[in-house]
Coordinates of C-alpha atoms in Angstrom, one line a residue:
M25 CA 116.4 -66.7 68.7
S26 CA 112.9 -66.9 67.3
Y27 CA 112.7 -70.5 68.5
I28 CA 113.2 -69.4 72.1
R29 CA 110.1 -68.5 74.1
S30 CA 108.8 -68.7 77.7
Y31 CA 106.3 -71.3 78.8
D32 CA 103.9 -70.9 81.7
K33 CA 101.9 -74.1 81.7
Q34 CA 102.2 -77.8 82.5
Y35 CA 100.9 -80.6 80.2
I36 CA 98.4 -82.8 82.1
H37 CA 95.5 -84.9 80.7
G38 CA 96.0 -83.6 77.2
Q39 CA 95.7 -80.0 78.3
W40 CA 98.0 -77.1 79.0
I41 CA 97.3 -75.9 82.5
H42 CA 98.9 -73.4 84.9
S43 CA 100.9 -74.8 87.8
T44 CA 99.2 -74.8 91.2
R45 CA 102.0 -72.5 92.4
K46 CA 100.9 -69.8 89.9
Q47 CA 97.2 -70.4 90.7
N48 CA 97.9 -69.9 94.4
N49 CA 100.4 -67.1 94.0
E50 CA 98.3 -63.9 94.2
D51 CA 101.3 -61.6 94.0
D52 CA 102.6 -63.4 90.9
D53 CA 106.2 -63.0 92.1
D54 CA 109.2 -64.8 90.6
S55 CA 108.8 -67.9 92.8
S56 CA 106.3 -69.3 90.2
T57 CA 108.9 -69.5 87.4
L58 CA 112.4 -70.8 86.8
N59 CA 114.9 -69.2 84.5
V60 CA 116.3 -70.8 81.4
I61 CA 119.9 -69.8 80.7
D62 CA 121.8 -69.5 77.4
S63 CA 125.0 -71.6 78.2
N64 CA 126.9 -69.6 75.6
T65 CA 126.3 -66.2 77.1
S66 CA 125.0 -66.8 80.7
N67 CA 121.9 -64.6 79.7
I68 CA 118.4 -65.5 80.8
I69 CA 116.5 -66.3 77.6
A70 CA 113.2 -67.8 78.9
T71 CA 111.1 -68.9 81.9
I72 CA 109.2 -72.1 82.7
P73 CA 106.8 -73.1 85.5
N74 CA 108.3 -73.8 88.9
G75 CA 106.1 -76.9 89.4
T76 CA 104.7 -78.3 92.6
K77 CA 104.0 -81.7 94.2
Q78 CA 100.3 -81.0 93.5
D79 CA 101.1 -80.6 89.8
T80 CA 102.8 -84.0 89.7
I81 CA 99.9 -85.7 91.6
K82 CA 97.5 -84.3 89.0
A83 CA 99.6 -85.8 86.3
I84 CA 99.8 -89.2 88.1
T85 CA 96.0 -89.2 88.5
A86 CA 95.6 -88.5 84.7
A87 CA 98.0 -91.3 83.8
N88 CA 96.3 -93.7 86.2
T89 CA 92.9 -92.9 84.7
A90 CA 94.1 -93.4 81.2
L91 CA 96.0 -96.6 81.9
P92 CA 93.3 -99.3 81.5
K93 CA 92.2 -98.1 78.1
W94 CA 95.7 -97.5 76.8
R95 CA 97.1 -100.9 77.9
A96 CA 94.2 -102.6 76.1
T97 CA 94.9 -100.6 72.9
P98 CA 96.3 -102.9 70.2
L99 CA 100.0 -102.6 69.5
K100 CA 99.3 -101.7 65.9
I101 CA 97.4 -98.5 67.0
R102 CA 100.1 -97.6 69.6
L103 CA 102.7 -98.0 66.9
N104 CA 100.7 -95.6 64.6
Y105 CA 100.7 -92.9 67.4
I106 CA 104.4 -93.1 67.7
R107 CA 104.9 -92.9 63.9
T108 CA 102.8 -89.8 63.9
F109 CA 104.9 -88.4 66.8
L110 CA 108.0 -88.9 64.7
E111 CA 106.4 -87.0 61.8
K112 CA 105.6 -84.1 64.2
I113 CA 109.2 -84.2 65.6
E114 CA 110.5 -83.6 62.0
C115 CA 108.4 -80.5 61.9
H116 CA 110.2 -79.3 65.1
R117 CA 113.7 -80.2 63.9
E118 CA 115.1 -76.7 63.4
E119 CA 113.4 -75.5 66.6
I120 CA 114.8 -78.3 68.6
N121 CA 118.3 -78.0 67.3
N122 CA 118.4 -74.2 68.0
R123 CA 117.1 -74.8 71.5
L124 CA 119.7 -77.4 72.2
I125 CA 122.5 -75.1 71.0
V126 CA 121.3 -72.4 73.5
E127 CA 120.2 -74.2 76.6
L128 CA 122.6 -77.2 76.5
G129 CA 125.4 -75.4 74.7
C130 CA 126.2 -78.1 72.2
T131 CA 127.2 -77.5 68.6
K132 CA 124.7 -77.5 65.8
T133 CA 126.2 -80.8 64.4
F134 CA 126.0 -82.5 67.8
A135 CA 122.4 -81.3 68.4
N136 CA 121.3 -82.7 65.1
D137 CA 123.2 -85.9 65.0
A138 CA 123.8 -87.0 68.6
Q139 CA 120.9 -85.4 70.4
L140 CA 117.9 -85.2 68.0
G141 CA 119.4 -88.0 66.0
S142 CA 119.4 -90.3 69.0
L143 CA 115.7 -89.6 69.7
I144 CA 114.8 -90.5 66.1
G145 CA 117.2 -93.5 65.9
H146 CA 116.0 -95.1 69.2
T147 CA 112.4 -94.6 68.2
I148 CA 112.8 -96.2 64.8
T149 CA 114.7 -99.1 66.4
L150 CA 111.7 -99.9 68.6
L151 CA 109.2 -99.4 65.7
N152 CA 111.2 -101.9 63.7
L153 CA 111.4 -104.3 66.6
L154 CA 107.7 -104.3 67.3
D155 CA 106.2 -103.8 63.8
T156 CA 104.1 -106.7 62.4
D157 CA 101.9 -107.1 59.4
N158 CA 99.6 -109.5 61.3
E159 CA 96.3 -107.8 61.8
N160 CA 95.2 -110.0 64.7
G161 CA 98.3 -110.0 66.9
N162 CA 98.9 -111.7 70.2
N163 CA 97.0 -110.2 73.2
G164 CA 97.0 -106.9 71.2
N165 CA 100.8 -107.0 71.4
G166 CA 102.1 -108.1 68.0
G167 CA 101.5 -111.1 65.7
D168 CA 103.4 -114.1 64.5
E169 CA 105.8 -111.9 62.6
S170 CA 106.6 -109.7 65.6
K171 CA 110.4 -109.7 66.4
F172 CA 109.6 -109.3 70.1
Q173 CA 108.2 -112.1 72.1
W174 CA 105.2 -110.8 74.0
E175 CA 104.4 -114.4 74.9
Y176 CA 106.3 -117.6 74.7
A177 CA 106.3 -121.2 75.8
A178 CA 108.1 -122.3 79.0
G179 CA 107.7 -126.1 78.9
K180 CA 104.0 -126.7 79.5
C181 CA 103.4 -123.2 80.7
T182 CA 103.1 -119.8 78.9
V183 CA 105.0 -116.7 79.8
V184 CA 103.3 -113.3 79.0
K185 CA 104.8 -109.9 79.0
E186 CA 102.5 -107.1 80.2
P187 CA 102.8 -103.3 80.7
I188 CA 103.9 -102.5 84.3
G189 CA 101.5 -99.6 84.6
V190 CA 102.0 -95.9 85.3
V191 CA 105.7 -94.9 84.7
G192 CA 107.5 -91.9 86.1
C193 CA 110.3 -90.7 83.8
I194 CA 112.9 -88.4 85.2
T195 CA 115.4 -87.3 82.6
P196 CA 118.7 -85.3 82.7
W197 CA 120.0 -82.2 81.1
N198 CA 123.1 -83.7 79.3
Y199 CA 121.2 -85.9 76.8
P200 CA 117.7 -84.6 77.2
L201 CA 116.2 -85.9 73.9
N202 CA 118.0 -89.2 74.0
Q203 CA 116.8 -90.0 77.5
I204 CA 113.2 -88.9 76.9
A205 CA 113.2 -91.2 73.9
L206 CA 114.7 -94.1 75.9
K207 CA 112.0 -93.8 78.6
V208 CA 108.8 -92.4 77.2
I209 CA 108.8 -94.2 73.8
P210 CA 109.3 -97.8 75.1
A211 CA 106.9 -97.1 78.0
L212 CA 104.1 -96.0 75.7
L213 CA 104.7 -98.8 73.2
A214 CA 104.7 -101.3 76.1
G215 CA 101.2 -100.1 77.0
C216 CA 102.2 -98.0 80.0
T217 CA 101.1 -94.4 80.6
V218 CA 103.7 -91.8 81.5
V219 CA 104.5 -88.8 83.7
L220 CA 107.6 -87.1 82.4
K221 CA 109.7 -84.8 84.6
P222 CA 112.4 -83.4 82.4
S223 CA 115.4 -81.4 83.6
E224 CA 114.6 -77.8 84.4
I225 CA 118.0 -76.9 83.0
T226 CA 117.2 -78.0 79.4
P227 CA 113.4 -77.6 79.4
L228 CA 112.8 -76.0 76.0
C229 CA 113.6 -79.0 73.9
A230 CA 111.3 -81.1 76.2
Y231 CA 108.5 -78.7 75.5
S232 CA 109.1 -79.2 71.8
V233 CA 108.8 -83.0 72.3
C234 CA 105.6 -82.4 74.4
E235 CA 104.1 -80.3 71.7
A236 CA 104.8 -83.1 69.2
F237 CA 103.1 -85.6 71.4
H238 CA 100.1 -83.3 71.7
D239 CA 99.9 -82.8 68.0
S240 CA 100.0 -86.6 67.5
E241 CA 96.6 -86.7 69.3
L242 CA 97.5 -89.3 71.9
P243 CA 94.5 -90.1 74.1
K244 CA 94.3 -87.8 77.1
G245 CA 96.4 -88.7 80.1
V246 CA 98.6 -91.2 78.2
F247 CA 101.5 -88.7 78.2
N248 CA 101.9 -86.0 80.8
M249 CA 104.7 -83.6 81.5
V250 CA 105.5 -81.6 84.7
M251 CA 108.2 -79.0 84.8
G252 CA 109.9 -78.1 88.0
K253 CA 112.7 -79.1 90.4
G254 CA 113.5 -82.7 91.3
P255 CA 112.9 -82.6 95.1
E256 CA 109.4 -81.2 94.7
C257 CA 108.2 -82.6 91.4
G258 CA 110.3 -85.7 91.0
E259 CA 110.4 -87.4 94.4
I260 CA 106.6 -87.8 94.6
L261 CA 106.9 -90.2 91.6
A262 CA 109.0 -92.5 93.7
S263 CA 106.6 -92.5 96.7
H264 CA 103.2 -92.3 95.1
E265 CA 101.1 -95.5 95.3
N266 CA 99.7 -95.1 91.8
V267 CA 103.2 -95.0 90.1
N268 CA 104.3 -98.5 89.3
L269 CA 107.9 -97.8 88.2
V270 CA 110.3 -94.9 88.1
S271 CA 113.0 -94.7 85.3
F272 CA 115.6 -92.1 86.3
T273 CA 118.8 -90.9 84.7
G274 CA 121.0 -88.5 86.6
S275 CA 123.5 -88.2 89.4
T276 CA 124.3 -91.1 91.6
S277 CA 123.3 -89.1 94.7
A278 CA 119.9 -88.3 93.3
G279 CA 119.4 -91.9 92.3
Q280 CA 120.2 -93.0 95.8
I281 CA 117.6 -90.5 97.2
L282 CA 114.9 -91.7 94.9
T283 CA 115.6 -95.3 95.8
K284 CA 115.4 -94.5 99.5
V285 CA 112.2 -92.5 99.0
A286 CA 110.6 -95.5 97.2
A287 CA 111.8 -98.0 99.9
E288 CA 110.4 -95.8 102.7
S289 CA 107.1 -95.4 100.9
G290 CA 106.4 -99.1 101.2
T291 CA 105.2 -99.3 97.6
M292 CA 108.1 -101.7 96.6
K293 CA 108.1 -100.2 93.1
P294 CA 111.3 -100.7 91.0
I295 CA 113.5 -97.6 90.6
K296 CA 115.5 -98.1 87.4
T297 CA 118.6 -96.0 87.4
E298 CA 121.2 -94.8 84.9
L299 CA 123.7 -92.9 87.0
G300 CA 127.3 -91.7 86.9
G301 CA 130.5 -93.1 85.7
K302 CA 134.3 -92.8 85.8
S303 CA 135.1 -94.9 82.9
A304 CA 138.6 -96.0 81.8
S305 CA 140.3 -96.8 78.5
L306 CA 142.9 -99.4 79.1
L307 CA 145.6 -99.3 76.4
L308 CA 147.5 -102.6 76.2
H309 CA 151.2 -102.6 75.3
D310 CA 150.5 -103.7 71.7
A311 CA 147.7 -101.2 71.0
N312 CA 147.6 -99.1 67.9
F313 CA 148.1 -95.8 69.8
D314 CA 148.0 -93.6 66.7
K315 CA 144.5 -94.9 65.9
V316 CA 142.8 -95.5 69.2
V317 CA 144.1 -92.5 71.3
P318 CA 142.4 -89.8 69.2
V319 CA 139.2 -91.9 69.1
Y320 CA 139.1 -92.3 72.9
V321 CA 139.9 -88.6 73.5
K322 CA 137.2 -87.5 71.2
Q323 CA 134.7 -89.7 72.9
L324 CA 135.5 -87.8 76.1
T325 CA 135.4 -84.3 74.7
S326 CA 132.1 -84.8 72.8
N327 CA 129.3 -83.0 74.6
T328 CA 132.0 -81.1 76.4
G329 CA 132.7 -84.1 78.6
Q330 CA 129.2 -84.1 79.9
S331 CA 128.5 -87.8 79.2
C332 CA 128.0 -90.5 81.9
N333 CA 130.0 -93.0 79.8
A334 CA 132.9 -90.6 79.0
L335 CA 136.3 -92.3 79.0
S336 CA 137.8 -89.9 81.5
R337 CA 140.7 -92.1 82.7
M338 CA 143.3 -93.4 80.2
I339 CA 145.4 -96.2 81.6
V340 CA 148.7 -96.2 79.7
P341 CA 151.7 -98.6 79.5
R342 CA 154.6 -96.8 81.2
S343 CA 156.8 -97.7 78.3
S344 CA 154.5 -95.8 75.8
Y345 CA 153.5 -93.0 78.2
Q346 CA 155.2 -90.1 76.4
K347 CA 153.8 -91.1 73.0
V348 CA 150.3 -91.2 74.4
V349 CA 150.8 -87.8 76.0
E350 CA 151.8 -86.3 72.7
L351 CA 148.8 -87.9 70.9
C352 CA 146.3 -86.7 73.5
I353 CA 147.7 -83.1 73.3
Q354 CA 147.6 -83.2 69.5
T355 CA 144.0 -84.4 69.5
M356 CA 142.9 -81.8 72.1
K357 CA 144.5 -79.0 70.0
T358 CA 142.2 -79.9 67.1
E359 CA 139.1 -79.0 69.1
I360 CA 137.6 -75.7 68.2
I361 CA 135.8 -74.2 71.2
G362 CA 132.9 -71.9 70.4
D363 CA 129.2 -71.0 69.9
S364 CA 128.2 -72.7 66.7
R365 CA 125.7 -69.9 66.0
Y366 CA 128.7 -67.7 65.2
N367 CA 131.4 -70.2 64.5
S368 CA 130.2 -73.0 62.2
K369 CA 133.6 -74.8 62.7
A370 CA 133.1 -75.2 66.5
T371 CA 133.5 -78.8 67.6
I372 CA 132.6 -78.3 71.3
G373 CA 130.5 -75.7 73.1
P374 CA 130.3 -74.5 76.7
L375 CA 129.3 -76.4 79.8
V376 CA 125.6 -76.3 80.6
S377 CA 125.5 -73.9 83.6
Q378 CA 127.3 -71.7 86.0
K379 CA 127.0 -74.5 88.6
Q380 CA 128.6 -77.0 86.3
Y381 CA 131.3 -74.6 85.2
E382 CA 132.2 -73.9 88.9
S383 CA 132.3 -77.6 89.6
V384 CA 134.6 -78.4 86.7
I385 CA 136.9 -75.5 87.5
S386 CA 137.0 -76.5 91.1
L387 CA 138.1 -80.0 90.2
I388 CA 140.7 -78.8 87.8
T389 CA 142.1 -76.6 90.6
S390 CA 142.1 -79.6 92.9
G391 CA 144.1 -81.6 90.4
I392 CA 146.7 -78.8 90.2
Q393 CA 146.9 -77.7 93.8
D394 CA 145.8 -80.7 96.0
D395 CA 146.4 -83.8 94.0
G396 CA 149.7 -82.8 92.6
A397 CA 149.0 -84.1 89.1
T398 CA 150.9 -82.6 86.1
L399 CA 148.8 -80.3 84.0
L400 CA 149.8 -81.1 80.5
Y401 CA 147.2 -79.2 78.5
G402 CA 144.3 -76.8 79.1
G403 CA 143.6 -75.7 82.6
L404 CA 141.7 -72.9 84.4
E405 CA 141.7 -70.1 81.8
K406 CA 138.9 -69.7 79.3
P407 CA 140.0 -70.1 75.7
S408 CA 141.4 -66.8 74.4
T409 CA 139.0 -66.7 71.5
I410 CA 136.1 -66.8 74.0
L411 CA 137.6 -64.0 76.2
E412 CA 137.9 -61.9 73.1
S413 CA 134.3 -62.5 72.0
K414 CA 131.7 -59.8 72.7
E415 CA 128.9 -62.4 72.6
N416 CA 130.4 -65.3 74.5
K417 CA 132.9 -63.9 77.0
N418 CA 130.5 -64.7 79.9
G419 CA 129.6 -68.2 78.6
Y420 CA 130.5 -71.3 80.4
F421 CA 133.4 -72.3 78.2
V422 CA 136.4 -74.5 79.4
Q423 CA 139.4 -75.8 77.6
P424 CA 139.9 -79.5 77.0
T425 CA 142.3 -80.4 79.9
L426 CA 144.9 -83.1 80.2
F427 CA 146.4 -84.3 83.5
G428 CA 149.4 -86.6 83.6
D429 CA 151.1 -88.6 86.4
V430 CA 147.7 -89.3 87.9
T431 CA 147.1 -92.0 90.5
N432 CA 143.8 -93.6 91.4
K433 CA 144.0 -92.1 94.8
M434 CA 143.6 -88.5 93.5
I435 CA 140.3 -86.7 93.6
I436 CA 140.4 -86.1 89.9
A437 CA 140.7 -89.8 89.3
R438 CA 137.9 -90.8 91.6
T439 CA 135.4 -88.1 90.9
E440 CA 133.0 -87.8 87.9
I441 CA 134.2 -84.4 86.7
F442 CA 131.6 -84.2 83.9
G443 CA 133.8 -81.9 81.8
P444 CA 136.4 -82.4 79.1
V445 CA 139.1 -83.4 81.6
L446 CA 141.3 -86.5 80.9
C447 CA 143.5 -88.3 83.5
L448 CA 146.5 -90.3 82.3
I449 CA 147.5 -93.1 84.7
P450 CA 150.6 -95.1 83.9
Y451 CA 150.8 -98.9 84.6
D452 CA 153.4 -101.6 84.3
T453 CA 151.6 -105.0 84.0
V454 CA 148.2 -105.9 82.4
E455 CA 147.0 -107.2 85.8
E456 CA 147.9 -103.8 87.4
G457 CA 146.0 -102.0 84.5
I458 CA 142.9 -104.1 85.1
E459 CA 143.1 -103.4 88.8
I460 CA 143.3 -99.7 88.2
A461 CA 140.4 -99.7 85.8
N462 CA 138.2 -101.6 88.3
D463 CA 139.3 -99.5 91.3
T464 CA 136.2 -97.2 91.2
P465 CA 132.8 -97.2 92.8
Y466 CA 131.3 -96.9 89.3
G467 CA 130.7 -99.6 86.7
L468 CA 129.2 -98.1 83.6
N469 CA 131.7 -98.2 80.7
N470 CA 135.3 -99.1 79.9
A471 CA 137.4 -99.6 76.9
V472 CA 140.3 -101.8 76.0
A473 CA 142.7 -101.4 73.1
S474 CA 145.0 -104.1 71.6
N475 CA 146.0 -105.5 68.3
D476 CA 145.5 -109.0 69.7
I477 CA 141.7 -109.3 69.7
K478 CA 141.8 -112.5 71.8
K479 CA 143.8 -110.7 74.5
A480 CA 141.4 -107.7 74.3
V481 CA 138.4 -110.0 74.8
Q482 CA 140.1 -111.7 77.8
V483 CA 140.7 -108.3 79.4
A484 CA 137.2 -107.1 78.6
A485 CA 135.8 -110.1 80.5
Q486 CA 137.7 -108.9 83.6
L487 CA 136.5 -105.2 83.5
Q488 CA 133.8 -104.5 86.0
S489 CA 131.4 -102.5 83.8
G490 CA 128.1 -102.9 82.0
M491 CA 129.7 -102.0 78.7
V492 CA 133.2 -102.5 77.2
M493 CA 134.4 -100.8 74.0
V494 CA 137.1 -102.7 72.1
N495 CA 139.5 -100.7 69.9
H496 CA 136.7 -98.2 68.9
T497 CA 133.6 -96.5 70.4
N498 CA 130.9 -97.5 68.0
L499 CA 127.7 -98.7 69.5
D500 CA 124.5 -100.3 68.1
L501 CA 121.1 -99.0 69.1
K502 CA 119.8 -102.6 69.4
A503 CA 122.4 -103.4 72.2
P504 CA 121.7 -102.6 75.9
F505 CA 123.2 -99.6 77.6
G506 CA 123.8 -99.6 81.3
G507 CA 126.1 -100.4 84.2
Y508 CA 126.3 -101.7 87.7
K509 CA 127.8 -100.7 91.1
L510 CA 127.1 -97.0 91.6
S511 CA 126.3 -96.5 87.9
G512 CA 122.8 -97.9 88.4
N513 CA 120.8 -100.9 87.5
A514 CA 118.9 -100.1 84.3
R515 CA 119.4 -101.4 80.8
E516 CA 118.2 -99.1 78.1
W517 CA 118.3 -99.2 74.2
G518 CA 116.5 -101.7 72.0
E519 CA 114.7 -104.8 73.3
S520 CA 116.4 -104.5 76.7
G521 CA 115.0 -100.9 77.0
L522 CA 111.5 -102.1 76.2
D523 CA 111.7 -104.9 78.7
E524 CA 112.3 -102.4 81.5
F525 CA 108.6 -101.4 81.2
L526 CA 107.1 -104.9 81.1
I527 CA 106.3 -107.3 83.9
T528 CA 106.5 -111.1 83.4
K529 CA 103.4 -113.2 84.1
M530 CA 103.3 -117.1 84.1
I531 CA 100.1 -118.9 83.1
N532 CA 100.2 -122.7 83.8
M533 CA 98.7 -123.5 80.4
D534 CA 100.2 -124.8 77.2
I535 CA 100.8 -121.9 74.9
N536 CA 98.6 -123.3 72.1
E537 CA 95.7 -123.7 74.4
Y538 CA 96.3 -120.3 75.9
R539 CA 96.3 -118.6 72.5
K540 CA 93.2 -120.5 71.4
N541 CA 91.2 -119.4 74.5
K542 CA 92.4 -115.9 75.2

């Protein structure tokens, strides 16, 4: 617990400063702070500033002031700042992992590999993409050896990629480090300046990241962080005239609000969104069920089901339905639910908050009482080991839960539960299975399983999602991550993620003449 402490300041223009709410609060009552909760126990373990619109405007001003010099800074120097940042992050590794175990509730292994590991992995991927040994570079943005094309010929014209400007980054609680990395790092490397508004539910790991940026001695105003609630601290990023782009990951409803705010502001800035999902794994009749079912179930239960791309619907051939039921139950039984501070064998931890716990329990109740689905495993009761635990009996733990005989008309089949709840939906023909998979307002992720790879590819082409997993769930950090429909419009990871923060300019000049005269 030595890594847990309260914070009372925002990070603006390279300095730690008190929120305007605290400065204006003469009585210093509780309204100036927000509580940080230990998901494993429900205890308050720290406080953070309850930021204001004025705090965010200060951060925007700082970022706007720093923009001209930062965008003119050669890429080689920007790369060195990010390398230094990675070195500083390594110094915070144990602190970050412990904070994630507490505020998010994930296991120690998941914190280190999937959470912190994602931040490091995505950052290294971008460094490798942009690194060049050429001292001169092109427009300060890489040389002839650069793997990324900052400028290229389009017939007799030249196309140039330039930083879009001041970027507002609003990140979620479920993958806090991953999403900070996917927004802040490419934005900075692109030559943009940043205002980060992290989730107030998992703020401590964000402070660790902020301290690493501070220790890397970035120029003042290049990176700023404001802590507070979304409606007050986040929405101003969407409407402010000096913010050129907002990159948001979170709920579909919040993404719709930000898009509306931006449209009504008249700024015409792009709002890049990574939103919800209700992804399906479609098992074809010839799939290797023994192999793929455990993999797809584990993809759902990791992070306690709190993943936007979770495969929360499994569409199963009716002829193999009972076999799949047995495999799902066997896999869920292998999960060890617990607080990894006390149980090193724990494979999944609690849900993140009381609100999230109540939401998941409400939807499980709906599946049982309103939808009429068959509860095959798990359910409403907390795991017996948790109820017997002195430390964790009040934590937000749920059992992995399996529903059978589900139809796509049921609430549990149409709602993003964001917990370890799997719906089994039987089908008769491949055409019917594809129709069920696509019958959702979301379009983030899907999976297809078949021993006939040609058939799997043909089905994948018909699934309406930005990503399709075939026979396994492995991804590559160089490949784009994102969806469409109500799952949003952004593409993150690798080169696609960098391109989100660049704007395209055409110059009607031959590229050789352009390079000679620039």
